[in-house]
Coordinates of C-alpha atoms in Angstrom, one line a residue:
M1 CA 140.0 101.6 64.7
S2 CA 141.7 104.8 63.7
T3 CA 140.5 108.4 63.2
L4 CA 141.0 110.0 59.8
I5 CA 141.8 113.7 59.8
V6 CA 142.4 116.1 56.9
T7 CA 145.0 118.7 57.6
V8 CA 145.1 121.3 54.8
F9 CA 146.2 124.8 54.0
V10 CA 143.4 126.8 52.5
T11 CA 142.7 130.4 51.4
L12 CA 139.7 132.4 52.5
D13 CA 137.9 131.3 49.4
G14 CA 138.8 127.6 50.0
V15 CA 141.6 127.1 47.5
M16 CA 144.0 124.4 48.6
Q17 CA 146.1 124.1 45.4
A18 CA 149.9 124.5 45.5
P19 CA 150.4 126.4 48.7
G20 CA 154.2 125.7 48.9
G21 CA 155.7 126.7 45.5
P22 CA 155.1 127.8 41.9
G23 CA 155.9 124.4 40.4
E24 CA 153.9 122.3 42.9
D25 CA 150.8 122.0 40.8
V26 CA 150.4 123.8 37.4
D27 CA 147.3 122.0 36.3
E28 CA 145.0 124.2 34.1
G29 CA 147.6 127.0 34.2
F30 CA 147.4 127.7 37.9
E31 CA 149.7 130.7 38.5
H32 CA 149.4 131.3 42.2
G33 CA 151.7 128.5 43.6
G34 CA 153.4 129.4 46.8
W35 CA 150.6 131.6 48.2
Q36 CA 151.0 130.2 51.7
V37 CA 154.7 130.9 52.0
P38 CA 154.5 134.6 53.1
Y39 CA 152.4 133.6 56.1
V40 CA 155.1 131.3 57.6
D41 CA 156.4 132.6 60.9
D42 CA 157.7 131.2 64.1
D43 CA 154.2 130.7 65.4
F44 CA 153.4 128.7 62.3
G45 CA 156.5 126.6 62.7
R46 CA 155.6 125.7 66.3
L47 CA 152.1 124.9 65.3
M48 CA 153.1 122.5 62.5
T49 CA 155.6 120.8 64.7
D50 CA 152.9 120.2 67.3
I51 CA 150.5 118.9 64.6
F52 CA 152.9 116.4 63.3
E53 CA 154.6 115.4 66.6
H54 CA 151.5 115.0 68.8
T55 CA 148.4 114.5 66.7
A56 CA 149.4 112.2 63.8
D57 CA 150.4 108.5 63.9
H58 CA 150.1 107.6 60.3
L59 CA 150.4 109.7 57.1
L60 CA 148.1 109.1 54.1
L61 CA 148.9 110.8 50.8
G62 CA 147.9 110.7 47.2
R63 CA 150.5 109.8 44.5
R64 CA 151.5 113.4 43.6
T65 CA 151.7 114.7 47.2
Y66 CA 153.7 111.6 48.2
D67 CA 156.2 112.1 45.4
L68 CA 156.6 115.8 46.5
F69 CA 157.1 114.8 50.2
A70 CA 159.4 111.9 49.3
S71 CA 161.6 114.1 47.2
Y72 CA 162.2 116.5 50.1
W73 CA 161.9 115.1 53.6
P74 CA 164.3 112.1 53.4
R75 CA 167.0 114.7 52.6
V76 CA 166.4 116.6 55.8
T77 CA 168.7 114.8 58.3
D78 CA 168.9 117.5 61.0
E79 CA 167.9 115.7 64.2
N80 CA 166.7 119.0 65.6
N81 CA 164.1 119.2 62.8
R82 CA 161.3 117.5 64.7
I83 CA 158.9 117.5 61.7
A84 CA 161.5 115.7 59.6
V85 CA 162.2 113.2 62.3
K86 CA 158.5 112.4 62.7
L87 CA 157.8 112.2 58.9
N88 CA 160.8 110.1 58.1
S89 CA 160.0 107.5 60.8
M90 CA 156.2 107.3 60.9
P91 CA 154.2 104.8 58.7
K92 CA 153.2 106.4 55.4
Y93 CA 150.6 105.1 53.0
V94 CA 150.2 106.2 49.4
A95 CA 147.0 105.7 47.4
S96 CA 148.0 104.8 43.9
R97 CA 146.6 102.3 41.4
T98 CA 150.0 102.0 39.7
P99 CA 152.5 99.7 41.4
R100 CA 155.3 101.9 42.7
D101 CA 158.8 101.5 44.1
L102 CA 158.5 103.3 47.5
E103 CA 162.0 104.2 48.7
W104 CA 160.9 106.6 51.5
N105 CA 161.4 104.8 54.9
N106 CA 158.3 103.0 56.2
S107 CA 156.1 103.6 53.1
H108 CA 153.3 101.3 52.0
Q109 CA 151.1 101.3 48.9
L110 CA 147.4 101.1 49.0
T111 CA 146.3 99.4 45.8
G112 CA 142.9 99.1 44.1
D113 CA 139.9 101.4 44.9
A114 CA 141.1 104.2 47.2
A115 CA 137.9 104.5 49.2
D116 CA 137.9 100.7 49.9
S117 CA 141.6 100.7 50.7
V118 CA 141.3 103.6 53.2
A119 CA 138.2 102.1 54.8
R120 CA 140.2 98.9 55.5
L121 CA 143.2 100.8 56.7
K122 CA 141.0 102.7 59.2
E123 CA 139.9 99.3 60.6
Q124 CA 143.4 97.8 60.7
V125 CA 145.4 100.5 62.5
D126 CA 145.0 102.5 65.7
G127 CA 145.5 106.2 66.4
V128 CA 145.3 109.1 63.9
I129 CA 145.7 108.9 60.2
M130 CA 146.5 112.3 58.7
T131 CA 146.0 113.3 55.1
Q132 CA 147.6 116.5 53.9
G133 CA 147.3 118.0 50.4
S134 CA 146.2 115.4 47.9
S135 CA 143.1 117.1 46.6
D136 CA 141.8 114.2 44.5
L137 CA 142.2 111.8 47.4
I138 CA 140.5 114.1 49.9
R139 CA 137.5 114.4 47.6
T140 CA 137.3 110.7 47.4
L141 CA 137.4 110.5 51.2
Q142 CA 134.7 113.2 51.4
Q143 CA 132.4 111.4 48.9
H144 CA 132.6 108.2 50.8
D145 CA 132.1 109.8 54.3
L146 CA 135.5 108.7 55.6
V147 CA 136.7 112.0 57.1
D148 CA 136.3 112.3 60.9
E149 CA 138.0 115.6 61.5
Y150 CA 139.2 118.7 59.6
R151 CA 142.2 120.7 60.7
L152 CA 142.2 123.8 58.5
L153 CA 145.0 126.3 58.3
I154 CA 143.1 129.3 56.9
N155 CA 145.4 131.9 55.3
P156 CA 144.3 135.5 54.9
V157 CA 144.4 135.6 51.1
I158 CA 141.8 135.3 48.3
L159 CA 142.9 133.8 44.9
G160 CA 139.6 133.6 43.1
T161 CA 140.6 130.4 41.2
G162 CA 142.1 127.0 41.9
K163 CA 141.2 123.6 43.3
R164 CA 139.0 124.0 46.4
L165 CA 138.7 121.8 49.4
F166 CA 135.0 121.3 49.0
S167 CA 133.7 120.8 45.5
E168 CA 130.1 121.3 44.2
G169 CA 127.9 118.4 45.1
A170 CA 129.6 117.4 48.4
S171 CA 127.3 115.6 50.8
P172 CA 125.8 118.0 53.5
S173 CA 127.4 117.5 56.9
A174 CA 127.7 119.4 60.2
W175 CA 130.9 119.9 62.1
T176 CA 131.7 121.2 65.6
L177 CA 134.6 123.6 66.2
K178 CA 136.9 122.0 68.8
E179 CA 139.9 124.3 68.7
S180 CA 140.9 127.6 67.2
R181 CA 144.1 129.7 67.4
T182 CA 145.7 132.3 65.2
T183 CA 149.4 132.8 64.4
G184 CA 151.2 136.1 64.4
A185 CA 150.9 136.3 60.6
G186 CA 147.2 135.8 60.7
V187 CA 146.8 132.1 59.8
Q188 CA 143.8 130.7 61.7
Y189 CA 144.1 127.1 62.8
C190 CA 140.6 125.5 63.2
V191 CA 139.8 122.0 64.3
Y192 CA 136.4 120.7 63.3
E193 CA 134.9 117.4 64.5
R194 CA 132.0 115.7 62.6
S195 CA 128.7 116.1 64.3
G196 CA 126.1 114.5 62.0
K197 CA 123.8 116.1 59.4
P198 CA 123.0 119.9 59.2
A199 CA 120.0 121.2 61.1
Y200 CA 117.9 123.8 59.4
G201 CA 115.6 126.6 60.6
S202 CA 114.1 130.0 59.6
F203 CA 114.4 133.6 60.7
A204 CA 110.8 134.3 59.5
L205 CA 108.8 136.3 62.1
D206 CA 106.1 134.4 64.0
E207 CA 102.9 135.9 62.5
E208 CA 101.0 135.1 65.7
G209 CA 103.5 137.0 67.9

């Protein structure tokens, strides 16, 4: 049985769309692609290397994000690039209903219903399955209560528009902060582990007091 984590770059207002470049996702005229790039520094590079090298055993991606990764990482052949070495060797799963020719090393297609396929995958493999990007896939995982942990890289920018990590109508859930650190450029890395349903209370004064 594996643990499924969502690692995602987000803005202060929760936007996760197209952090890496202007042509990454232009759906509905999104004009802010590449918003995460100015916050990449040496701290960030070390953090991402640690995330991939030591906290992920399998990579789970949606079709669009898989195509983006597969067009770039196989061409990075520098043996000193530890992220590339990890990504190019680790098992990769792409959730797509359309049969695909997956040329990226050690790639596998999950066919049929994405939620059912991922639920089976969690039962079949051990370790940590990491999902990155893939907003449609992440929302499917959220709706079917399949996410065990969030690793958020919160960037100090507000866009006011774009696809958000949590959409309206998401099921209420509670999470525990397990780790937090901040890079030199102000990106906050927060690890949240699921802890059941939210608890509620009131700040109303006790009239008998």
